Amino acid sequence: MSEVFSVEFGREDIRRRIEELGRTITGDYRGREPVLISVLKGGSVFLADLIRQIALPVAIDYMSISRYGGAAESLGRVRIVKDLEQDIGGRDVVIVEDIVDTGLTLSYLISVLESREPASIAVCALLDKSARRIAPLEIRYRGFECPDVFVVGYGLDLDERFRNVPDILAIHDLESLRSDPDLLAPYLPGGGPAPEDR
Ligand code: IMP
Ligand code: MG
């Protein structure tokens, strides 16, 4: 195991947890047709796997946002770069996120979506980095509690890399990885001998 990174959540654990989340959501929304909304780009991998574990008619939609400076500077205010294609008025909305960190972006987004008068809004986040939360918010469906360390893989990036790593890796030395991104090559699909700690 490297000092630069370690496997935080392996692909099998992720798969099993998403199965459970899908079952729970299926039970909670029985008889309804929720709209699952993913915030590009990180949440798209999670959304793709999650919808295949939900046994209900679901709609999906995407939003893309860009920040004014860092999340903390902008207090979460974002510019909507790509808006939803569907009208969510009267619908049950589930926001599907890869990770909730400070919560600033998401709480702002929730206030924007609430103004469109959906029947309900719930948050489903694969990872909850609760130690860093600034804006309190309810995460109704949570995959895992995430330690306060930078993570990549399963949709999460470092400078747009590593979204395609099937596991979630904790990065302990960002500078080393930035200067040698090939360190994670064994974790890419088909990247050689099966890494340990899966
Ligand atoms: P926040 O909750 O407003 O601070 O922002 C959350 C967003 O920051 C997430 O949707 C991710 O795009 C990004 N992010 C936060 N923590 C990490 C991490 O550990 N790795 C990769 N992206 C992260
Ligand atoms: Mg995100």
Short mmCIF file of C-alpha atoms and ligand atoms in Angstrom, two decimals:
data_model
loop_
_atom_site.label_atom_id
_atom_site.label_comp_id
_atom_site.label_asym_id
_atom_site.label_seq_id
_atom_site.Cartn_x
_atom_site.Cartn_y
_atom_site.Cartn_z
CA MET A 1 0.00 0.00 0.00
CA SER A 2 1.28 3.39 -1.04
CA GLU A 3 1.71 6.42 1.24
CA VAL A 4 0.24 8.57 -1.51
CA PHE A 5 -3.20 6.91 -1.55
CA SER A 6 -5.26 4.08 -0.08
CA VAL A 7 -8.53 2.40 -1.01
CA GLU A 8 -11.24 4.02 1.08
CA PHE A 9 -14.30 2.30 -0.44
CA GLY A 10 -13.81 -0.66 -2.75
CA ARG A 11 -16.04 -1.29 -5.77
CA GLU A 12 -17.80 -4.27 -4.13
CA ASP A 13 -18.69 -2.22 -1.02
CA ILE A 14 -19.97 0.58 -3.25
CA ARG A 15 -22.08 -1.84 -5.28
CA ARG A 16 -23.64 -3.41 -2.19
CA ARG A 17 -24.39 -0.06 -0.57
CA ILE A 18 -26.06 1.25 -3.73
CA GLU A 19 -28.24 -1.85 -3.84
CA GLU A 20 -29.41 -1.05 -0.31
CA LEU A 21 -30.02 2.61 -1.13
CA GLY A 22 -32.02 1.60 -4.22
CA ARG A 23 -34.18 -0.73 -2.16
CA THR A 24 -34.84 1.96 0.45
CA ILE A 25 -35.75 4.57 -2.17
CA THR A 26 -38.00 2.06 -3.94
CA GLY A 27 -39.89 1.47 -0.68
CA ASP A 28 -40.14 5.15 0.23
CA TYR A 29 -41.46 6.29 -3.15
CA ARG A 30 -43.76 3.37 -3.94
CA GLY A 31 -46.64 4.49 -6.16
CA ARG A 32 -44.84 7.65 -7.19
CA GLU A 33 -42.51 8.66 -10.03
CA PRO A 34 -39.59 10.59 -8.60
CA VAL A 35 -37.29 12.76 -10.71
CA LEU A 36 -33.65 12.04 -9.93
CA ILE A 37 -31.44 15.04 -10.51
CA SER A 38 -27.71 14.76 -10.85
CA VAL A 39 -25.27 17.62 -10.64
CA LEU A 40 -22.67 17.24 -13.36
CA LYS A 41 -20.17 15.85 -13.54
CA GLY A 42 -19.27 13.99 -10.37
CA GLY A 43 -22.72 12.63 -9.57
CA SER A 44 -23.32 11.08 -12.98
CA VAL A 45 -21.54 7.77 -12.25
CA PHE A 46 -23.49 7.29 -9.02
CA LEU A 47 -26.79 8.19 -10.72
CA ALA A 48 -26.19 5.67 -13.49
CA ASP A 49 -25.69 2.84 -10.99
CA LEU A 50 -28.39 3.99 -8.57
CA ILE A 51 -31.27 4.12 -11.05
CA ARG A 52 -30.63 0.50 -11.96
CA GLN A 53 -31.38 -0.43 -8.34
CA ILE A 54 -34.69 1.45 -8.15
CA ALA A 55 -37.75 -0.58 -9.11
CA LEU A 56 -40.03 2.37 -9.95
CA PRO A 57 -40.71 4.51 -12.99
CA VAL A 58 -38.10 7.22 -12.52
CA ALA A 59 -37.17 10.23 -14.60
CA ILE A 60 -33.65 11.61 -14.63
CA ASP A 61 -32.38 15.07 -15.38
CA TYR A 62 -29.08 16.92 -15.12
CA MET A 63 -27.92 20.30 -14.01
CA SER A 64 -24.54 21.84 -14.53
CA ILE A 65 -23.32 24.67 -12.36
CA SER A 66 -20.23 26.75 -12.08
CA ARG A 67 -18.95 28.42 -8.95
CA TYR A 68 -18.05 32.02 -8.39
CA GLY A 69 -14.58 31.40 -6.93
CA GLY A 70 -14.30 28.74 -4.23
CA ALA A 71 -17.38 27.38 -2.51
CA ALA A 72 -16.59 29.18 0.74
CA GLU A 73 -15.94 32.55 -0.91
CA SER A 74 -19.15 32.42 -2.90
CA LEU A 75 -21.18 31.04 0.03
CA GLY A 76 -22.35 28.37 -2.33
CA ARG A 77 -23.83 30.77 -4.87
CA VAL A 78 -23.49 29.25 -8.28
CA ARG A 79 -24.35 30.08 -11.84
CA ILE A 80 -26.57 27.55 -13.59
CA VAL A 81 -24.70 26.62 -16.76
CA LYS A 82 -27.18 23.96 -17.85
CA ASP A 83 -30.65 23.90 -16.36
CA LEU A 84 -33.10 21.01 -15.99
CA GLU A 85 -35.13 20.09 -19.04
CA GLN A 86 -38.18 19.10 -17.00
CA ASP A 87 -40.60 21.13 -14.99
CA ILE A 88 -40.31 19.85 -11.42
CA GLY A 89 -43.43 21.66 -10.16
CA GLY A 90 -45.48 19.14 -8.16
CA ARG A 91 -42.90 16.37 -8.62
CA ASP A 92 -40.95 14.38 -6.02
CA VAL A 93 -37.32 15.35 -6.51
CA VAL A 94 -34.28 13.41 -5.37
CA ILE A 95 -30.97 15.23 -5.77
CA VAL A 96 -28.23 12.68 -6.36
CA GLU A 97 -24.75 13.85 -5.36
CA ASP A 98 -21.36 12.18 -5.30
CA ILE A 99 -20.17 13.94 -2.15
CA VAL A 100 -21.42 16.60 0.23
CA ASP A 101 -18.52 18.54 1.66
CA THR A 102 -19.22 22.03 3.07
CA GLY A 103 -22.80 21.65 1.82
CA LEU A 104 -22.76 25.22 0.49
CA THR A 105 -23.34 24.32 -3.15
CA LEU A 106 -26.11 21.88 -2.36
CA SER A 107 -27.98 24.11 0.07
CA TYR A 108 -27.98 26.88 -2.52
CA LEU A 109 -29.19 24.46 -5.17
CA ILE A 110 -31.98 23.23 -2.89
CA SER A 111 -33.20 26.80 -2.43
CA VAL A 112 -33.24 27.31 -6.21
CA LEU A 113 -35.20 24.08 -6.76
CA GLU A 114 -37.61 24.81 -3.90
CA SER A 115 -38.66 28.02 -5.63
CA ARG A 116 -40.03 25.84 -8.46
CA GLU A 117 -42.49 24.25 -6.02
CA PRO A 118 -41.83 20.53 -6.26
CA ALA A 119 -43.97 18.21 -4.09
CA SER A 120 -40.85 17.20 -2.16
CA ILE A 121 -37.06 17.36 -2.26
CA ALA A 122 -34.71 14.77 -0.77
CA VAL A 123 -30.94 14.44 -0.99
CA CYS A 124 -29.16 11.20 -1.81
CA ALA A 125 -25.38 11.46 -1.43
CA LEU A 126 -22.93 8.62 -1.83
CA LEU A 127 -20.40 10.25 0.50
CA ASP A 128 -20.97 12.54 3.45
CA LYS A 129 -17.89 14.45 4.59
CA SER A 130 -19.78 15.72 7.60
CA ALA A 131 -16.69 17.00 9.46
CA ARG A 132 -16.46 19.83 6.93
CA ARG A 133 -20.12 20.85 6.87
CA ILE A 134 -20.77 24.59 7.00
CA ALA A 135 -24.36 24.71 5.72
CA PRO A 136 -26.55 22.30 7.70
CA LEU A 137 -28.65 20.10 5.50
CA GLU A 138 -30.54 16.83 5.72
CA ILE A 139 -29.11 13.94 3.75
CA ARG A 140 -32.03 11.54 3.64
CA TYR A 141 -30.10 8.81 1.78
CA ARG A 142 -26.43 8.50 2.54
CA GLY A 143 -24.01 5.93 1.20
CA PHE A 144 -21.02 6.31 3.50
CA GLU A 145 -19.59 8.68 6.05
CA CYS A 146 -16.36 9.94 4.46
CA PRO A 147 -13.28 10.92 6.47
CA ASP A 148 -11.89 14.44 6.00
CA VAL A 149 -9.47 13.51 3.24
CA PHE A 150 -9.53 14.22 -0.51
CA VAL A 151 -11.03 11.31 -2.44
CA VAL A 152 -11.04 10.39 -6.13
CA GLY A 153 -12.69 7.74 -8.28
CA TYR A 154 -16.25 6.65 -8.97
CA GLY A 155 -17.00 10.02 -10.59
CA LEU A 156 -14.83 12.14 -8.29
CA ASP A 157 -11.86 13.88 -9.86
CA LEU A 158 -8.58 15.53 -9.15
CA ASP A 159 -8.12 18.16 -11.88
CA GLU A 160 -10.56 16.21 -14.12
CA ARG A 161 -8.65 12.93 -13.79
CA PHE A 162 -9.57 9.62 -12.18
CA ARG A 163 -13.37 9.82 -12.55
CA ASN A 164 -13.16 6.40 -14.22
CA VAL A 165 -11.44 4.64 -11.30
CA PRO A 166 -14.04 2.09 -10.10
CA ASP A 167 -12.97 2.31 -6.44
CA ILE A 168 -12.92 5.39 -4.21
CA LEU A 169 -9.35 6.19 -3.20
CA ALA A 170 -8.23 8.49 -0.39
CA ILE A 171 -5.33 10.71 -1.49
CA HIS A 172 -2.86 11.42 1.30
CA ASP A 173 -0.33 13.30 -0.82
CA LEU A 174 -1.95 15.42 -3.52
CA GLU A 175 1.30 16.91 -4.79
CA SER A 176 2.89 13.52 -5.43
CA LEU A 177 -0.16 12.38 -7.37
CA ARG A 178 -0.32 15.60 -9.38
CA SER A 179 3.31 15.20 -10.40
CA ASP A 180 2.91 11.48 -11.17
CA PRO A 181 -0.71 10.64 -12.13
CA ASP A 182 0.44 7.19 -13.34
CA LEU A 183 0.62 6.13 -9.70
CA LEU A 184 -3.07 5.24 -10.02
CA ALA A 185 -2.69 3.36 -13.31
CA PRO A 186 -3.22 -0.04 -11.63
CA TYR A 187 -6.64 1.18 -10.48
CA LEU A 188 -7.87 2.16 -13.94
CA PRO A 189 -10.12 -0.37 -15.71
CA GLY A 190 -7.91 -3.15 -17.05
CA GLY A 191 -4.92 -1.52 -15.38
CA GLY A 192 -2.81 -4.58 -14.83
CA PRO A 193 -2.69 -6.97 -11.89
CA ALA A 194 -5.63 -6.73 -9.51
CA PRO A 195 -4.70 -4.27 -6.77
CA GLU A 196 -4.85 -5.42 -3.18
CA ASP A 197 -7.41 -4.15 -0.66
CA ARG A 198 -10.45 -4.39 -2.84
P1 IMP B 1 -19.51 21.65 -1.22
O1 IMP B 1 -20.34 20.63 -0.45
O2 IMP B 1 -20.27 22.85 -1.62
O3 IMP B 1 -18.27 22.00 -0.44
O4 IMP B 1 -19.00 21.05 -2.59
C1 IMP B 1 -19.10 19.72 -2.89
C2 IMP B 1 -18.46 19.47 -4.24
O5 IMP B 1 -17.03 19.63 -4.15
C3 IMP B 1 -18.69 18.04 -4.64
O6 IMP B 1 -19.86 17.91 -5.41
C4 IMP B 1 -17.43 17.71 -5.42
O7 IMP B 1 -17.58 18.09 -6.77
C5 IMP B 1 -16.36 18.56 -4.78
N1 IMP B 1 -15.59 17.81 -3.77
C6 IMP B 1 -15.67 17.93 -2.42
N2 IMP B 1 -14.83 17.09 -1.79
C7 IMP B 1 -14.21 16.39 -2.77
C8 IMP B 1 -13.21 15.33 -2.76
O8 IMP B 1 -12.73 14.85 -1.71
N3 IMP B 1 -12.82 14.87 -3.97
C9 IMP B 1 -13.32 15.36 -5.15
N4 IMP B 1 -14.24 16.32 -5.20
C10 IMP B 1 -14.69 16.85 -4.03
MG MG B 2 -20.41 17.37 -7.37
#
